[in-house]
Amino acid sequence: MNYLAHTFLSFSDGQIVGQFLEDHIRNKERFSFPKDIQDGITMHRAIDTFTDSHPAIHEAKKVFSPLVRLYAGAFVDVSMDYFLANDLTLNSLKGWKNHSQRVYRVLNQNIRFFPENFRLMLSRMEAEDWLYNYRTDRSIGFSMKNVLNKAKYLDKNIPVFEVFLDNKDFLQKCYDDFFPDLLAHAEAENALLHSER
């Protein structure tokens, strides 16, 4: 999950919770949560569906697919968070710091909704300030290594991070072609969610 993008494209505290919760629940469970959290679950799915169908993302996947095949999308997600974290047109450095602290605060306030394994991850995420530090090569390298370690059928020594560095300019262009469209889509989706109330 590209955590920074999903939190940036949340329009309320409840949506932040729902965006994170989506990866930890079965579909039928989503209706047991407050409406604002349900909206976040819906938003997460809308973002993923839009992302998977965008031409710029298809191009970005070609960078990683020779090495990691079907896992290319996961590495593109991580890459997009890097470019978002460095996109000063959307937020200042101070703004990203405030954003990350808000997300950790909201998640901790709603920790009762999450399973134990998420609580452990959140503790590490906050201590190491993952959201703010996605701007650095070092943190993105760590994130990519983490994806490799979780993938069942991939060699843990595949040089995915090196490929990211070698193709950074091309991936930046993919981000530039993609993210404004995603932002507009998320804003429209949020308006639709509010019109249904």
CSV table of C-alpha atoms in Angstrom, one decimal:
chain,number,residue,atom,x,y,z
A,1,MET,CA,0.0,0.0,0.0
A,2,ASN,CA,1.3,3.5,-0.8
A,3,TYR,CA,0.5,5.0,2.5
A,4,LEU,CA,1.4,8.6,1.8
A,5,ALA,CA,-0.9,8.8,-1.3
A,6,HIS,CA,-3.8,7.1,0.5
A,7,THR,CA,-3.6,9.5,3.5
A,8,PHE,CA,-3.1,12.6,1.3
A,9,LEU,CA,-6.2,11.6,-0.6
A,10,SER,CA,-8.3,11.3,2.5
A,11,PHE,CA,-10.8,14.2,3.2
A,12,SER,CA,-11.5,13.5,6.8
A,13,ASP,CA,-10.1,11.7,9.9
A,14,GLY,CA,-12.5,8.9,9.3
A,15,GLN,CA,-11.4,8.4,5.8
A,16,ILE,CA,-7.7,8.1,7.0
A,17,VAL,CA,-8.8,5.3,9.2
A,18,GLY,CA,-10.8,3.6,6.5
A,19,GLN,CA,-8.0,3.9,3.9
A,20,PHE,CA,-5.7,2.0,6.3
A,21,LEU,CA,-8.4,-0.4,7.4
A,22,GLU,CA,-9.3,-1.6,3.9
A,23,ASP,CA,-6.3,-3.9,3.8
A,24,HIS,CA,-7.2,-5.6,7.1
A,25,ILE,CA,-10.9,-6.5,6.7
A,26,ARG,CA,-13.2,-8.7,4.6
A,27,ASN,CA,-15.6,-7.0,2.3
A,28,LYS,CA,-18.7,-7.9,4.4
A,29,GLU,CA,-17.2,-6.3,7.5
A,30,ARG,CA,-17.0,-2.8,6.0
A,31,PHE,CA,-20.6,-2.0,6.9
A,32,SER,CA,-19.9,-2.5,10.6
A,33,PHE,CA,-17.9,0.7,10.8
A,34,PRO,CA,-19.1,4.3,11.1
A,35,LYS,CA,-20.0,5.9,7.8
A,36,ASP,CA,-16.9,8.1,7.6
A,37,ILE,CA,-14.7,5.1,8.0
A,38,GLN,CA,-16.8,3.2,5.3
A,39,ASP,CA,-16.1,6.2,3.0
A,40,GLY,CA,-12.4,5.8,3.5
A,41,ILE,CA,-12.7,2.1,2.6
A,42,THR,CA,-14.6,3.1,-0.5
A,43,MET,CA,-12.0,5.8,-1.3
A,44,HIS,CA,-9.2,3.3,-1.0
A,45,ARG,CA,-10.8,1.0,-3.5
A,46,ALA,CA,-11.6,3.8,-5.9
A,47,ILE,CA,-8.0,5.0,-5.8
A,48,ASP,CA,-6.6,1.5,-6.4
A,49,THR,CA,-9.0,0.9,-9.3
A,50,PHE,CA,-8.2,4.2,-11.0
A,51,THR,CA,-4.4,3.7,-10.4
A,52,ASP,CA,-4.4,0.2,-11.9
A,53,SER,CA,-6.1,1.5,-15.1
A,54,HIS,CA,-4.0,4.6,-15.7
A,55,PRO,CA,-1.7,4.6,-18.8
A,56,ALA,CA,1.2,6.3,-16.9
A,57,ILE,CA,1.1,3.5,-14.3
A,58,HIS,CA,1.2,0.9,-17.0
A,59,GLU,CA,4.3,2.6,-18.4
A,60,ALA,CA,5.9,2.8,-14.9
A,61,LYS,CA,5.3,-0.9,-14.3
A,62,LYS,CA,7.5,-1.7,-17.3
A,63,VAL,CA,10.5,-0.5,-15.4
A,64,PHE,CA,10.0,-3.2,-12.7
A,65,SER,CA,8.2,-6.0,-14.4
A,66,PRO,CA,11.3,-7.6,-16.1
A,67,LEU,CA,12.6,-8.2,-12.5
A,68,VAL,CA,9.5,-8.8,-10.4
A,69,ARG,CA,6.8,-9.6,-12.9
A,70,LEU,CA,3.3,-9.3,-11.2
A,71,TYR,CA,4.8,-7.5,-8.2
A,72,ALA,CA,5.7,-4.5,-10.4
A,73,GLY,CA,2.6,-2.6,-9.2
A,74,ALA,CA,3.7,-2.7,-5.6
A,75,PHE,CA,7.1,-1.1,-6.5
A,76,VAL,CA,5.4,1.5,-8.6
A,77,ASP,CA,3.2,2.3,-5.6
A,78,VAL,CA,6.3,2.9,-3.4
A,79,SER,CA,7.8,5.0,-6.2
A,80,MET,CA,4.8,7.2,-6.4
A,81,ASP,CA,4.9,7.9,-2.7
A,82,TYR,CA,8.5,9.1,-3.1
A,83,PHE,CA,7.6,11.6,-5.9
A,84,LEU,CA,4.5,12.7,-3.9
A,85,ALA,CA,6.7,13.4,-0.8
A,86,ASN,CA,8.9,15.5,-3.0
A,87,ASP,CA,6.1,17.3,-4.8
A,88,LEU,CA,6.4,20.8,-3.3
A,89,THR,CA,3.5,22.0,-5.5
A,90,LEU,CA,1.2,20.0,-3.3
A,91,ASN,CA,2.7,20.6,0.1
A,92,SER,CA,5.6,22.3,1.8
A,93,LEU,CA,8.2,20.4,3.8
A,94,LYS,CA,6.6,21.7,7.0
A,95,GLY,CA,3.2,20.7,5.7
A,96,TRP,CA,4.2,17.1,5.1
A,97,LYS,CA,5.6,16.9,8.6
A,98,ASN,CA,2.3,18.2,10.0
A,99,HIS,CA,0.4,15.8,7.8
A,100,SER,CA,2.4,12.8,9.0
A,101,GLN,CA,1.9,13.7,12.7
A,102,ARG,CA,-1.9,14.1,12.1
A,103,VAL,CA,-2.1,10.7,10.5
A,104,TYR,CA,-0.3,9.0,13.4
A,105,ARG,CA,-2.5,10.8,15.9
A,106,VAL,CA,-5.8,9.8,14.0
A,107,LEU,CA,-4.7,6.2,13.7
A,108,ASN,CA,-3.7,6.0,17.4
A,109,GLN,CA,-7.1,7.5,18.4
A,110,ASN,CA,-8.9,4.8,16.4
A,111,ILE,CA,-6.6,1.9,17.1
A,112,ARG,CA,-9.5,-0.2,18.5
A,113,PHE,CA,-10.6,-0.8,14.9
A,114,PHE,CA,-7.4,-2.5,13.9
A,115,PRO,CA,-5.9,-5.9,14.4
A,116,GLU,CA,-2.8,-6.5,16.6
A,117,ASN,CA,-0.3,-6.8,13.7
A,118,PHE,CA,-1.3,-3.3,12.5
A,119,ARG,CA,-0.8,-1.9,16.0
A,120,LEU,CA,2.8,-3.1,15.9
A,121,MET,CA,3.4,-1.7,12.4
A,122,LEU,CA,1.9,1.7,13.4
A,123,SER,CA,4.3,1.8,16.3
A,124,ARG,CA,7.3,1.4,14.0
A,125,MET,CA,5.8,3.7,11.4
A,126,GLU,CA,5.4,6.5,13.9
A,127,ALA,CA,8.8,6.0,15.5
A,128,GLU,CA,10.6,6.1,12.2
A,129,ASP,CA,8.2,8.6,10.7
A,130,TRP,CA,7.7,6.7,7.5
A,131,LEU,CA,5.2,9.1,5.9
A,132,TYR,CA,7.5,12.1,6.2
A,133,ASN,CA,10.7,10.2,5.3
A,134,TYR,CA,9.3,8.8,2.1
A,135,ARG,CA,11.1,11.8,0.5
A,136,THR,CA,14.5,10.2,1.0
A,137,ASP,CA,16.2,7.6,-1.2
A,138,ARG,CA,17.2,5.7,1.9
A,139,SER,CA,13.6,5.3,3.1
A,140,ILE,CA,12.3,4.3,-0.3
A,141,GLY,CA,15.1,1.7,-0.6
A,142,PHE,CA,14.0,0.4,2.8
A,143,SER,CA,10.4,0.2,1.7
A,144,MET,CA,11.3,-1.6,-1.5
A,145,LYS,CA,13.4,-4.1,0.5
A,146,ASN,CA,10.4,-4.6,2.7
A,147,VAL,CA,8.2,-5.4,-0.3
A,148,LEU,CA,10.8,-7.9,-1.5
A,149,ASN,CA,10.9,-9.6,1.9
A,150,LYS,CA,7.1,-10.0,2.0
A,151,ALA,CA,6.9,-11.4,-1.6
A,152,LYS,CA,6.6,-15.1,-1.5
A,153,TYR,CA,8.2,-15.9,-4.9
A,154,LEU,CA,10.8,-13.3,-5.3
A,155,ASP,CA,14.5,-13.5,-4.6
A,156,LYS,CA,15.3,-11.2,-1.8
A,157,ASN,CA,18.4,-9.8,-3.6
A,158,ILE,CA,16.8,-8.5,-6.7
A,159,PRO,CA,18.2,-5.0,-7.3
A,160,VAL,CA,14.8,-3.3,-7.4
A,161,PHE,CA,16.0,-0.1,-5.7
A,162,GLU,CA,18.9,0.2,-8.1
A,163,VAL,CA,16.4,0.0,-11.0
A,164,PHE,CA,14.4,2.7,-9.3
A,165,LEU,CA,17.5,5.0,-9.1
A,166,ASP,CA,18.4,4.3,-12.7
A,167,ASN,CA,14.9,5.2,-13.9
A,168,LYS,CA,14.1,8.0,-11.6
A,169,ASP,CA,13.6,10.6,-14.3
A,170,PHE,CA,11.2,8.4,-16.3
A,171,LEU,CA,9.3,7.4,-13.2
A,172,GLN,CA,9.0,11.1,-12.3
A,173,LYS,CA,7.4,11.8,-15.6
A,174,CYS,CA,5.0,8.9,-15.0
A,175,TYR,CA,4.1,10.5,-11.7
A,176,ASP,CA,3.6,13.9,-13.3
A,177,ASP,CA,1.3,12.4,-15.9
A,178,PHE,CA,-0.6,10.4,-13.3
A,179,PHE,CA,-1.1,12.2,-10.0
A,180,PRO,CA,-3.1,15.2,-11.1
A,181,ASP,CA,-5.6,12.8,-12.7
A,182,LEU,CA,-5.7,10.8,-9.5
A,183,LEU,CA,-6.2,13.9,-7.4
A,184,ALA,CA,-9.1,15.0,-9.5
A,185,HIS,CA,-10.6,11.5,-9.4
A,186,ALA,CA,-10.4,11.3,-5.6
A,187,GLU,CA,-12.0,14.8,-5.2
A,188,ALA,CA,-14.9,13.7,-7.5
A,189,GLU,CA,-15.2,10.5,-5.5
A,190,ASN,CA,-15.3,12.4,-2.2
A,191,ALA,CA,-18.0,14.7,-3.6
A,192,LEU,CA,-20.1,11.7,-4.7
A,193,LEU,CA,-19.7,10.1,-1.2
A,194,HIS,CA,-21.0,13.3,0.4
A,195,SER,CA,-23.9,13.6,-2.1
A,196,GLU,CA,-25.1,10.2,-1.0
A,197,ARG,CA,-25.6,11.3,2.6
